[in-house]
mmCIF file of C-alpha atoms in Angstrom:
data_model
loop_
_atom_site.group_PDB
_atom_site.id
_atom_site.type_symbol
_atom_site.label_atom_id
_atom_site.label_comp_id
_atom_site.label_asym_id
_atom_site.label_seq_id
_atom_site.Cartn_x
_atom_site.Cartn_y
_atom_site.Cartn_z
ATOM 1 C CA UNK Q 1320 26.757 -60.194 -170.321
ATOM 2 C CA UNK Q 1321 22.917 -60.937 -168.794
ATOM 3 C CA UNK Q 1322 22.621 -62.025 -165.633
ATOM 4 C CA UNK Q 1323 19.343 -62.073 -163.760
ATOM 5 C CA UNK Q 1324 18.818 -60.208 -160.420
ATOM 6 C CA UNK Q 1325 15.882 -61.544 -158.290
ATOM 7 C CA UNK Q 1326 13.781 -62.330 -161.943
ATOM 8 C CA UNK Q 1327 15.207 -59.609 -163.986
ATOM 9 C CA UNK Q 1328 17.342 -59.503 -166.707
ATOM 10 C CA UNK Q 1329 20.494 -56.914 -166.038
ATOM 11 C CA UNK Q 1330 23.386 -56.348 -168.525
ATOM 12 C CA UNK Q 1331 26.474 -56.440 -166.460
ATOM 13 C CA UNK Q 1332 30.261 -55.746 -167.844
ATOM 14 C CA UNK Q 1333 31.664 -59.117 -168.639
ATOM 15 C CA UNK Q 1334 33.862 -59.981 -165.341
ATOM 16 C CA UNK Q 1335 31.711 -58.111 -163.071
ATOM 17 C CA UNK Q 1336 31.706 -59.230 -159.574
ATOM 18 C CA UNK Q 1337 28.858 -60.153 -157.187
ATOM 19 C CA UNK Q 1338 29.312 -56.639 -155.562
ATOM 20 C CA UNK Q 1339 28.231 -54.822 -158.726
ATOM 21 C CA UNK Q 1340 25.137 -56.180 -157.870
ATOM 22 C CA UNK Q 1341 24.663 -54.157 -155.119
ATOM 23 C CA UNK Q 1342 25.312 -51.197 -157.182
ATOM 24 C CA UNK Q 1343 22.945 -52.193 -159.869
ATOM 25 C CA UNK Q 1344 20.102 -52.389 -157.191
ATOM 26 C CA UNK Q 1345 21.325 -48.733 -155.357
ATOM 27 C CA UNK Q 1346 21.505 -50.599 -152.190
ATOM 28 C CA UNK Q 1347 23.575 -50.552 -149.138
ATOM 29 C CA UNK Q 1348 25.171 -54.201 -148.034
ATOM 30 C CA UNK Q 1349 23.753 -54.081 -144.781
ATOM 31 C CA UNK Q 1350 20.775 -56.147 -143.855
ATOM 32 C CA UNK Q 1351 20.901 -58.224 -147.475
ATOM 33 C CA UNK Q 1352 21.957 -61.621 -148.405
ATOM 34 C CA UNK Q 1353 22.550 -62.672 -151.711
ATOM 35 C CA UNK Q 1354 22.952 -66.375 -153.185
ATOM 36 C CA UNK Q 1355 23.796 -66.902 -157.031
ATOM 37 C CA UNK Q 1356 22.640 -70.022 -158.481
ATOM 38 C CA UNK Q 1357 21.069 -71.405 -155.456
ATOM 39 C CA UNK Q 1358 24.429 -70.876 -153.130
ATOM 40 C CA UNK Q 1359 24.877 -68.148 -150.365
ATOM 41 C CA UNK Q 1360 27.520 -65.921 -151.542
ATOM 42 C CA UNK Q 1361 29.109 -64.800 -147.983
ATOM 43 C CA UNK Q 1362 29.496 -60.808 -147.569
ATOM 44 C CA UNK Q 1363 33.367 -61.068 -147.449
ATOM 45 C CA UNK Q 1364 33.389 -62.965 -150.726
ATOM 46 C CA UNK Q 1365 31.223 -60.185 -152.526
ATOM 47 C CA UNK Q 1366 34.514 -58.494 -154.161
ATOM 48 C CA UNK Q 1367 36.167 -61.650 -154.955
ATOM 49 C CA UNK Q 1368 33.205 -63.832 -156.666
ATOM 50 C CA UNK Q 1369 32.926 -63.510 -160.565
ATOM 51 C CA UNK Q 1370 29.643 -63.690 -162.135
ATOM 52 C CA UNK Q 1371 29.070 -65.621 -165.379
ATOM 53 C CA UNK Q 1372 26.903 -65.124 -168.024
ATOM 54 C CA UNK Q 1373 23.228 -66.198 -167.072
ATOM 55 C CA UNK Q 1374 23.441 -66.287 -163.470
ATOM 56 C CA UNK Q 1375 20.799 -66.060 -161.306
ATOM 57 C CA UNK Q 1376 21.191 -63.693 -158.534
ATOM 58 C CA UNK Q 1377 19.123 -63.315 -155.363
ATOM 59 C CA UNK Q 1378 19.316 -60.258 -153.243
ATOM 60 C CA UNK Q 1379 16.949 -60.800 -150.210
ATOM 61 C CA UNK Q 1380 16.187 -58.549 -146.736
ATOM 62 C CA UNK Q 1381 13.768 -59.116 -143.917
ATOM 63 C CA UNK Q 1382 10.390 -57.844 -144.144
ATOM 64 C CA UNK Q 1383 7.275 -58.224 -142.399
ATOM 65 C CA UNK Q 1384 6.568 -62.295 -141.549
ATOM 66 C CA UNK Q 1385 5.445 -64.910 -139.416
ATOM 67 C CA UNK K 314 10.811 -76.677 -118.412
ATOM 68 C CA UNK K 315 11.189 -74.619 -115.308
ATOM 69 C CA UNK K 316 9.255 -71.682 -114.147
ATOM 70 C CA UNK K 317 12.161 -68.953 -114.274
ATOM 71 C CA UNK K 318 13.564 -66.861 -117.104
ATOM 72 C CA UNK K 319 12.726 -68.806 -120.873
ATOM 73 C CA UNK K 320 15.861 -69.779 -122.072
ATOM 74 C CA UNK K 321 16.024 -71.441 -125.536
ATOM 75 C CA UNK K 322 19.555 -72.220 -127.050
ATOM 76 C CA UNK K 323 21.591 -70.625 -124.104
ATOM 77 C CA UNK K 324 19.984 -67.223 -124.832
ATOM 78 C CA UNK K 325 17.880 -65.980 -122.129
ATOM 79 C CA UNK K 326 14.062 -64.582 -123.835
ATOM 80 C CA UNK K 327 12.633 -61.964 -121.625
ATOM 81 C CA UNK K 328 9.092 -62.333 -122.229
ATOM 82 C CA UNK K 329 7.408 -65.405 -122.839
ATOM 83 C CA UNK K 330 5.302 -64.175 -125.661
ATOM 84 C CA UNK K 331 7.390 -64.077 -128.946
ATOM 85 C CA UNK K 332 5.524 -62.316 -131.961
ATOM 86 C CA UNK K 333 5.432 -62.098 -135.288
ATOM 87 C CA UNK K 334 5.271 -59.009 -137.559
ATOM 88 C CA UNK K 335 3.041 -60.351 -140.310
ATOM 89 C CA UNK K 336 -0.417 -58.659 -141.163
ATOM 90 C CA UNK K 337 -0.327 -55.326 -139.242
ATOM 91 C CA UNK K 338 -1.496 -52.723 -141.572
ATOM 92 C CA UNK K 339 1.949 -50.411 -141.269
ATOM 93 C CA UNK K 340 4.681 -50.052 -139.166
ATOM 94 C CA UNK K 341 3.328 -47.245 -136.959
ATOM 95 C CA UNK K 342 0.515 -49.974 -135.421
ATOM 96 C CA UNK K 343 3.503 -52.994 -135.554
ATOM 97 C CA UNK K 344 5.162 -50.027 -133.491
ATOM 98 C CA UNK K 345 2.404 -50.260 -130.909
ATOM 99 C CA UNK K 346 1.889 -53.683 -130.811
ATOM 100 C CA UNK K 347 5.074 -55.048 -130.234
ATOM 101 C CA UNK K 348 5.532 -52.648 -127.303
ATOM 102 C CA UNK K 349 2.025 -53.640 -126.050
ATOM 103 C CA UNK K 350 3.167 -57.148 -125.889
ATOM 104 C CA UNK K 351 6.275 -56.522 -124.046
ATOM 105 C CA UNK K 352 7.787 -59.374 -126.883
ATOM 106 C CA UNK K 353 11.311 -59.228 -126.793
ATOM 107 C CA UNK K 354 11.768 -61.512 -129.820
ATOM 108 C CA UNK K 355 10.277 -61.495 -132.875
ATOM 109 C CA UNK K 356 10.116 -62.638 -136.125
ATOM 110 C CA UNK K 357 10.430 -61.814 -140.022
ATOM 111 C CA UNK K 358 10.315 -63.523 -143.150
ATOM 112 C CA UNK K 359 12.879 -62.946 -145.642
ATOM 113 C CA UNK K 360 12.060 -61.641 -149.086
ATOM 114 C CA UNK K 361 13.768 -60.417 -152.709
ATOM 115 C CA UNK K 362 14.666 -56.735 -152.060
ATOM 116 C CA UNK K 363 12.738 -54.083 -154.450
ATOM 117 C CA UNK K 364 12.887 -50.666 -154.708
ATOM 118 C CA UNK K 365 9.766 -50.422 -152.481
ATOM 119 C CA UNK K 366 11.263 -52.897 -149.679
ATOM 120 C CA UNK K 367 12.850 -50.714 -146.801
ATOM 121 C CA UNK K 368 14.892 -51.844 -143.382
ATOM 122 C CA UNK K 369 11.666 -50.593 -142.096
ATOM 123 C CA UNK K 370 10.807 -53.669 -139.683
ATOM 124 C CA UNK K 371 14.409 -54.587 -139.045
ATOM 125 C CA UNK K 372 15.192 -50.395 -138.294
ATOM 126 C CA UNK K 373 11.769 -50.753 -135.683
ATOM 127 C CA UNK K 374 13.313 -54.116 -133.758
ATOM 128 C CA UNK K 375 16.190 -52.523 -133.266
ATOM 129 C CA UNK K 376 15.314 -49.649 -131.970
ATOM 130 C CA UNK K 377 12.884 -51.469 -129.758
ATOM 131 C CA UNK K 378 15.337 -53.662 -128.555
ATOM 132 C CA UNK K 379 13.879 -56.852 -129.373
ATOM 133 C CA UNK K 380 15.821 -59.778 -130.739
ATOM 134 C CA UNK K 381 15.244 -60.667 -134.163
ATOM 135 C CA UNK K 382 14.065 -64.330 -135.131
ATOM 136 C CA UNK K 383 14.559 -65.007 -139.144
ATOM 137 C CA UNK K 384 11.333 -67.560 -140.134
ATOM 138 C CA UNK K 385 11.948 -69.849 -143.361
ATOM 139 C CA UNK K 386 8.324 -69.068 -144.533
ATOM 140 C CA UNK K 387 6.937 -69.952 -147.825
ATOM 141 C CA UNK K 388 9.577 -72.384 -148.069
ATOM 142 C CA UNK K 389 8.499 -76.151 -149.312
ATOM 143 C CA UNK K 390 11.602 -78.127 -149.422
ATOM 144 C CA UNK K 391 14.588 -78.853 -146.905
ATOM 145 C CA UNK K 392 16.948 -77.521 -149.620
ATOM 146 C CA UNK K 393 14.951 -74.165 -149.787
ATOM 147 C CA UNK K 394 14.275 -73.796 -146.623
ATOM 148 C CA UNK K 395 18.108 -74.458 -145.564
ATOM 149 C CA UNK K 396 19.429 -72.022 -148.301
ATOM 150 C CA UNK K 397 16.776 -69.287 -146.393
ATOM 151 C CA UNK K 398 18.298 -69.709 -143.201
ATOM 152 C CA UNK K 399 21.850 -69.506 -144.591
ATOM 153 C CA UNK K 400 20.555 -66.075 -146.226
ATOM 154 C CA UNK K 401 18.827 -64.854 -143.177
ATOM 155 C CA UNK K 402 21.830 -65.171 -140.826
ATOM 156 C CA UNK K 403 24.253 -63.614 -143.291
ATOM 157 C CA UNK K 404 21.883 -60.709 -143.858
ATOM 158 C CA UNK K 405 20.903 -60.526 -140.003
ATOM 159 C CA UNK K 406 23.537 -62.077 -138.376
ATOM 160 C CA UNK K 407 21.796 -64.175 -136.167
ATOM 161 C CA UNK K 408 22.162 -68.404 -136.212
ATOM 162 C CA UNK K 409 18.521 -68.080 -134.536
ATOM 163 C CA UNK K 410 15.879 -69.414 -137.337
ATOM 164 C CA UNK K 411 12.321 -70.598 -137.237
ATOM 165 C CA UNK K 412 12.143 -73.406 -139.146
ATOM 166 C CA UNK K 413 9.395 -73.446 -140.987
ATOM 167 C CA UNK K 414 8.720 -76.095 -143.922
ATOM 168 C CA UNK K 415 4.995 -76.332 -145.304
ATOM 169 C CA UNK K 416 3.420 -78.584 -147.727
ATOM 170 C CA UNK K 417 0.897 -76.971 -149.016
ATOM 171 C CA UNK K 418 -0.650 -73.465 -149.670
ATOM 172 C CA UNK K 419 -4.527 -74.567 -148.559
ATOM 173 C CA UNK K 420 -2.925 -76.116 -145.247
ATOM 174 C CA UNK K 421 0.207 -74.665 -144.421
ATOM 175 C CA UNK K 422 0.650 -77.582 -142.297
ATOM 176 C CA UNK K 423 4.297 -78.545 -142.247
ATOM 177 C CA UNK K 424 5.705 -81.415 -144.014
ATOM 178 C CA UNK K 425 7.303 -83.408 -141.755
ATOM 179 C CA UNK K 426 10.135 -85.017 -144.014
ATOM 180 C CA UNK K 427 11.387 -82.276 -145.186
ATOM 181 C CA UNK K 428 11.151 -80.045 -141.860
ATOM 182 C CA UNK K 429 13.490 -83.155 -139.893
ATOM 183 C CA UNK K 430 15.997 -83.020 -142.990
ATOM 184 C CA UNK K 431 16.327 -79.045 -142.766
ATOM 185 C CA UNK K 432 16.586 -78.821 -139.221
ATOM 186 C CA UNK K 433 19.282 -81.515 -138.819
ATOM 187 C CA UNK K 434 21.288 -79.795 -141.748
ATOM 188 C CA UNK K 435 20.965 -76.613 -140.165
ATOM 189 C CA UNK K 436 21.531 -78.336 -136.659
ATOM 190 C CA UNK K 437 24.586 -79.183 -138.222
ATOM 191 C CA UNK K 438 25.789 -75.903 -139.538
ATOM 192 C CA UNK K 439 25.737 -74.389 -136.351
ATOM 193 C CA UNK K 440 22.373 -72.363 -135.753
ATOM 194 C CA UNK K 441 19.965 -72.650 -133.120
ATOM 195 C CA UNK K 442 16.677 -73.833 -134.766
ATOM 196 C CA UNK K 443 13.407 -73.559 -133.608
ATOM 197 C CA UNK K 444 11.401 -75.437 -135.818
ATOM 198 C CA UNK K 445 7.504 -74.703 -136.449
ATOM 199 C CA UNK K 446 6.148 -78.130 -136.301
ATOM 200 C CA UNK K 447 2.806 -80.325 -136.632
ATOM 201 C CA UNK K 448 1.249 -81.156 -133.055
ATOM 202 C CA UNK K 449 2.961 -84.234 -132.731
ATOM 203 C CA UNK K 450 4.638 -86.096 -130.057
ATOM 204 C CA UNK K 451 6.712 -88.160 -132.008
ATOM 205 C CA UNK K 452 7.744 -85.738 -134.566
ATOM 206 C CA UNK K 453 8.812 -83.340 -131.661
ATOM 207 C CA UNK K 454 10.544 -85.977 -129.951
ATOM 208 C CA UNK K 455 12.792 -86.667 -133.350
ATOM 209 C CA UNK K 456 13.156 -82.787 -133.806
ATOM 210 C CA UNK K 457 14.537 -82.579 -130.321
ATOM 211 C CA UNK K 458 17.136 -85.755 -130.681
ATOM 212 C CA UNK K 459 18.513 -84.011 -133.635
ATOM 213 C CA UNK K 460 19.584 -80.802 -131.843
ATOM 214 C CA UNK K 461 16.981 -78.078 -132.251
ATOM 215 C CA UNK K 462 16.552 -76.073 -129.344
ATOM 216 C CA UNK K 463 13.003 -75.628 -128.864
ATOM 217 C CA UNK K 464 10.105 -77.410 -130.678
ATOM 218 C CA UNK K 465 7.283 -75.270 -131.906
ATOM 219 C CA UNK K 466 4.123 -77.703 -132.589
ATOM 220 C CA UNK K 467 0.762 -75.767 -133.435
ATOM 221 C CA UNK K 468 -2.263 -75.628 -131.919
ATOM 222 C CA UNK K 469 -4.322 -75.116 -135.190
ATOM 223 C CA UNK K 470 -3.020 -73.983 -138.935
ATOM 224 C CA UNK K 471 -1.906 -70.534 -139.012
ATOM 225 C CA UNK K 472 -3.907 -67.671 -139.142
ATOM 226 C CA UNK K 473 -7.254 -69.829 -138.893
ATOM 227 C CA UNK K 474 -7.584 -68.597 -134.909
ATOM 228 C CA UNK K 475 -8.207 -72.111 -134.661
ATOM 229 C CA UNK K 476 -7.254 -72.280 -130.954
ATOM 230 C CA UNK K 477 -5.381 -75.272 -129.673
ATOM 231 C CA UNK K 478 -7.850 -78.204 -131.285
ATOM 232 C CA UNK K 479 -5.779 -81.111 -129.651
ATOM 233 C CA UNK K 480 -4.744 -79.883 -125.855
ATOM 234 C CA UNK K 481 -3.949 -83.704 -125.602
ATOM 235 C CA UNK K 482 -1.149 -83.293 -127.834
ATOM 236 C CA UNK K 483 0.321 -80.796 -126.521
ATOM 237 C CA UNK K 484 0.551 -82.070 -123.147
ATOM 238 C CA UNK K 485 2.386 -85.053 -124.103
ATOM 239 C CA UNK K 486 4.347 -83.137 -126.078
ATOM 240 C CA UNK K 487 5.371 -80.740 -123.327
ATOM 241 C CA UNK K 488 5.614 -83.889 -120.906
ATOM 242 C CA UNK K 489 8.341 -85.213 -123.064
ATOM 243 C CA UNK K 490 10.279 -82.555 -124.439
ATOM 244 C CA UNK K 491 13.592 -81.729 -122.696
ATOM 245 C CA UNK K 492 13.861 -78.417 -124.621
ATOM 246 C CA UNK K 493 10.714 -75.734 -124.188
ATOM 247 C CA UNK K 494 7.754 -76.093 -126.027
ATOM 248 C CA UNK K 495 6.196 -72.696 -127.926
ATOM 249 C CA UNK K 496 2.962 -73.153 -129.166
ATOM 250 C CA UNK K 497 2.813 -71.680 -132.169
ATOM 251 C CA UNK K 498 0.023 -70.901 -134.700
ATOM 252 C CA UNK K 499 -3.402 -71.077 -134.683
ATOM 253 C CA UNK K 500 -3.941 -68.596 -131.537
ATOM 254 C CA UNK K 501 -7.463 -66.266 -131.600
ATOM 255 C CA UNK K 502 -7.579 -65.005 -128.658
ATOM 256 C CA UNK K 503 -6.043 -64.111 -124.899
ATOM 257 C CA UNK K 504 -8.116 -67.251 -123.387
ATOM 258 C CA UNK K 505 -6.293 -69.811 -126.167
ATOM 259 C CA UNK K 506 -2.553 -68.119 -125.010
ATOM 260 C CA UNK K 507 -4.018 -68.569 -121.668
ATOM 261 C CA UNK K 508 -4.502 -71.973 -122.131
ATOM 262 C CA UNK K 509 -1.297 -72.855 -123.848
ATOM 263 C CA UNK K 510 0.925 -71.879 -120.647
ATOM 264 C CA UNK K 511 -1.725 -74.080 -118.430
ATOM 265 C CA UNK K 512 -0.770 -76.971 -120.455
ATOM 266 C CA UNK K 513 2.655 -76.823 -119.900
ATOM 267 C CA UNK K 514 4.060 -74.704 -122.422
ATOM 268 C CA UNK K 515 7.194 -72.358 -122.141
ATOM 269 C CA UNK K 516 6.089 -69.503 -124.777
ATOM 270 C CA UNK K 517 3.440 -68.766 -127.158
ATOM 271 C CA UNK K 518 4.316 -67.073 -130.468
ATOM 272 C CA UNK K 519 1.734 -65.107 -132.446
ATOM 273 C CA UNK K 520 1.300 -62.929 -135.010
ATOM 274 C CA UNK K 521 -2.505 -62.451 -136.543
ATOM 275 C CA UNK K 522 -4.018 -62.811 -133.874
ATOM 276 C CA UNK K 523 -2.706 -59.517 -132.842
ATOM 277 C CA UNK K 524 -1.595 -57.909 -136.157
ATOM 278 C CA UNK K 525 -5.442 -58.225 -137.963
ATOM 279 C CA UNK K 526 -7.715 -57.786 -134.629
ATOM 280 C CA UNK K 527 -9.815 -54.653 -134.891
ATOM 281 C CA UNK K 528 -7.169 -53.096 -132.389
ATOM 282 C CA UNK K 529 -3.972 -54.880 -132.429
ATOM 283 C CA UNK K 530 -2.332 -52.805 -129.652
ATOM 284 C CA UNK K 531 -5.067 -53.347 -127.180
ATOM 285 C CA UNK K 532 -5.061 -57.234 -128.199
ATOM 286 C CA UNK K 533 -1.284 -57.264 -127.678
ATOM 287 C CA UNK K 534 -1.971 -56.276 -124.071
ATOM 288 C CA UNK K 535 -4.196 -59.153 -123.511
ATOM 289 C CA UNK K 536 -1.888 -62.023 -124.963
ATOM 290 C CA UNK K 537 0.483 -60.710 -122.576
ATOM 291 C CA UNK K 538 -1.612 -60.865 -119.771
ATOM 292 C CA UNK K 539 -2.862 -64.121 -121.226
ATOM 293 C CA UNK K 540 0.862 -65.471 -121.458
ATOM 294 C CA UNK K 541 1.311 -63.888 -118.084
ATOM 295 C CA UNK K 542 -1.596 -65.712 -116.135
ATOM 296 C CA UNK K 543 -1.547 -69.236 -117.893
ATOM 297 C CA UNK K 544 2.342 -69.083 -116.909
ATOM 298 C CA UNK K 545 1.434 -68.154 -113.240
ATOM 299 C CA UNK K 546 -1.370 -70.739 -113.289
ATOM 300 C CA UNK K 547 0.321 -73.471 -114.568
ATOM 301 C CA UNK K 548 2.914 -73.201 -111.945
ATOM 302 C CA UNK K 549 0.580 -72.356 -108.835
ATOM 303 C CA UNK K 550 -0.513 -76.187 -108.775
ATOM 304 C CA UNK K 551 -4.250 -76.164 -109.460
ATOM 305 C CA UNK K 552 -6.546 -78.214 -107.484
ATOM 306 C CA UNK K 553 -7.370 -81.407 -109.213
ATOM 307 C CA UNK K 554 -10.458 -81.512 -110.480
ATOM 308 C CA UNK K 555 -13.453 -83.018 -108.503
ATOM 309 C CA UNK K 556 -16.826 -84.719 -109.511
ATOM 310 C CA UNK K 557 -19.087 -83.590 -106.956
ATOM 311 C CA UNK K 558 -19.290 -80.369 -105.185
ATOM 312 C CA UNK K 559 -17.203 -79.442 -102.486
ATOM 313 C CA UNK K 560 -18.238 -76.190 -99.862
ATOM 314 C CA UNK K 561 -15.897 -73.327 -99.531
ATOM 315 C CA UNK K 562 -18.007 -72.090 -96.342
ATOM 316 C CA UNK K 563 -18.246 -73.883 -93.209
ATOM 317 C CA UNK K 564 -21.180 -76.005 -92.317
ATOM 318 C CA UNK K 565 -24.057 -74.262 -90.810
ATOM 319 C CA UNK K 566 -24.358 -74.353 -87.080
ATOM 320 C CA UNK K 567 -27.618 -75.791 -87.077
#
């Protein structure tokens, strides 16, 4: 299935979970945030939370601001 | 607000000079500008990671001991600018934000609808919001009664260097307000800091100012001097000020 991760199109297996995300992008959990469809998705909940097909995935980390 | 130690949301702030981290040209001048300005909170935006986005700035605030404040720039709506915060302190894990809810790229002035809906939402969800607001008294006032901890009202838009362009404002604003007042944005120089703290204000928060002068780490040193002296003046009772001269020598014995 395609989901999109921060504006890209990804093919994921279908049933993959928020925390394949993660893996997609190479990165580490700490210091990121991710909301699908507009909605936080909490750390904890990474695991647990199914992805459907078309979903739009943020993956965000501080940079330099303000 | 007293003369002490700043507190804002039961936290106690070291330094009364809280920077930003926007502008510098890399993170080895950041380095030597945050340390300059003996800042011991600070704030970055938050952004989609990429494979060219490091932990760089969050890696140097750590290691410099200063307290990390999440901003909700570049957001235009309440809705975006809550989902930001909600992002920031599950990637940071701090309820701390600076509210920050424009209405325009040409102004960044912020819209004050939608920066009163997000901060009572986020008010509401538990984090301590410090919300970047227009220099109004009213607006301030409404921002206060709905539970931030600090208000934030500018002194001119950012990164115009501006100065404060209505000292008025900000003095009734600081006369009012039962939680401290940072002036934020709009700051060019150490005088303009200065004159912030003389009018009553807890904190000044900065970034360009410092980040794109000519030599950000020796500007840094003078905003916290600035920050420094205003704060001192304000609080050393200055004489009132007179119409006609008055002698600081004795008569002459003539």
């Amino acid at each position: 299935m395609q989901v999109w991760i921060n504006g890209a199109g990804h093919e994921l297996p279908a049933g993959a979970r928020v925390a394949a995300v993660l893996d997609v992008l190479g990165l580490p959990g700490r210091g990121v945030a991710v909301a699908v469809d507009g909605e936080l998705v909490r750390r904890a909940d990474w695991p647990m939370t199914p992805l459907a097909e078309g979903a739009r995935v943020e993956v965000v980390t501080a940079v330099q601001g303000g | 607000m007293g003369s002490g130690t700043l507190v804002v949301g039961g936290r106690k702030i070291a330094s009364r000079l809280i920077m930003g981290t926007g502008g510098a040209a890399n993170l080895e001048v950041l380095e030597r500008a945050l340390v300059a300005s003996g800042t011991a909170l600070t704030t970055v935006a938050m952004r989609r990671v990429d494979a060219a986005t490091g932990t760089g700035v969050l890696d140097l605030l750590r290691r410099l001991d200063i307290e990390v404040l999440p901003n909700t720039a570049g957001c235009r709506t309440a809705a975006e600018a809550v989902l930001t915060a909600r992002l920031a302190r599950e990637a940071l894990e701090t309820d701390l934000v600076k509210l920050e809810v424009v209405a325009d790229e040409r102004t960044l002035l912020p819209d004050p609808v939608e920066l009163l809906d997000a901060a009572e939402q986020l008010v509401d969800d538990g984090f301590t919001v410090l919300p970047y607001t227009n220099d109004d008294p009213v607006l301030s006032r409404r921002l206060e009664q709905v539970g931030c901890a600090a208000v934030m009202p500018l002194g001119s838009p950012i990164g115009t260097g501006l100065g404060i362009r209505n000292p008025h404002n900000i003095e009734m604003i600081v006369a009012e307000a039962g939680v401290p007042v940072v002036l934020d944005a709009g700051i060019g120089t150490a005088s303009e800091a200065a004159l912030a703290m003389e009018l009553g204000c807890d904190a000044v928060l900065l970034a360009t100012a410092v980040t794109r002068a000519a030599d950000p780490e020796r500007m840094a040193t003078a905003m916290r001097l600035a920050v420094e002296a205003g704060h001192a003046a304000r609080h050393a009772g200055r004489i009132p000020r007179r119409y006609w001269a008055r002698a600081s020598s004795p008569d002459r014995d003539d």
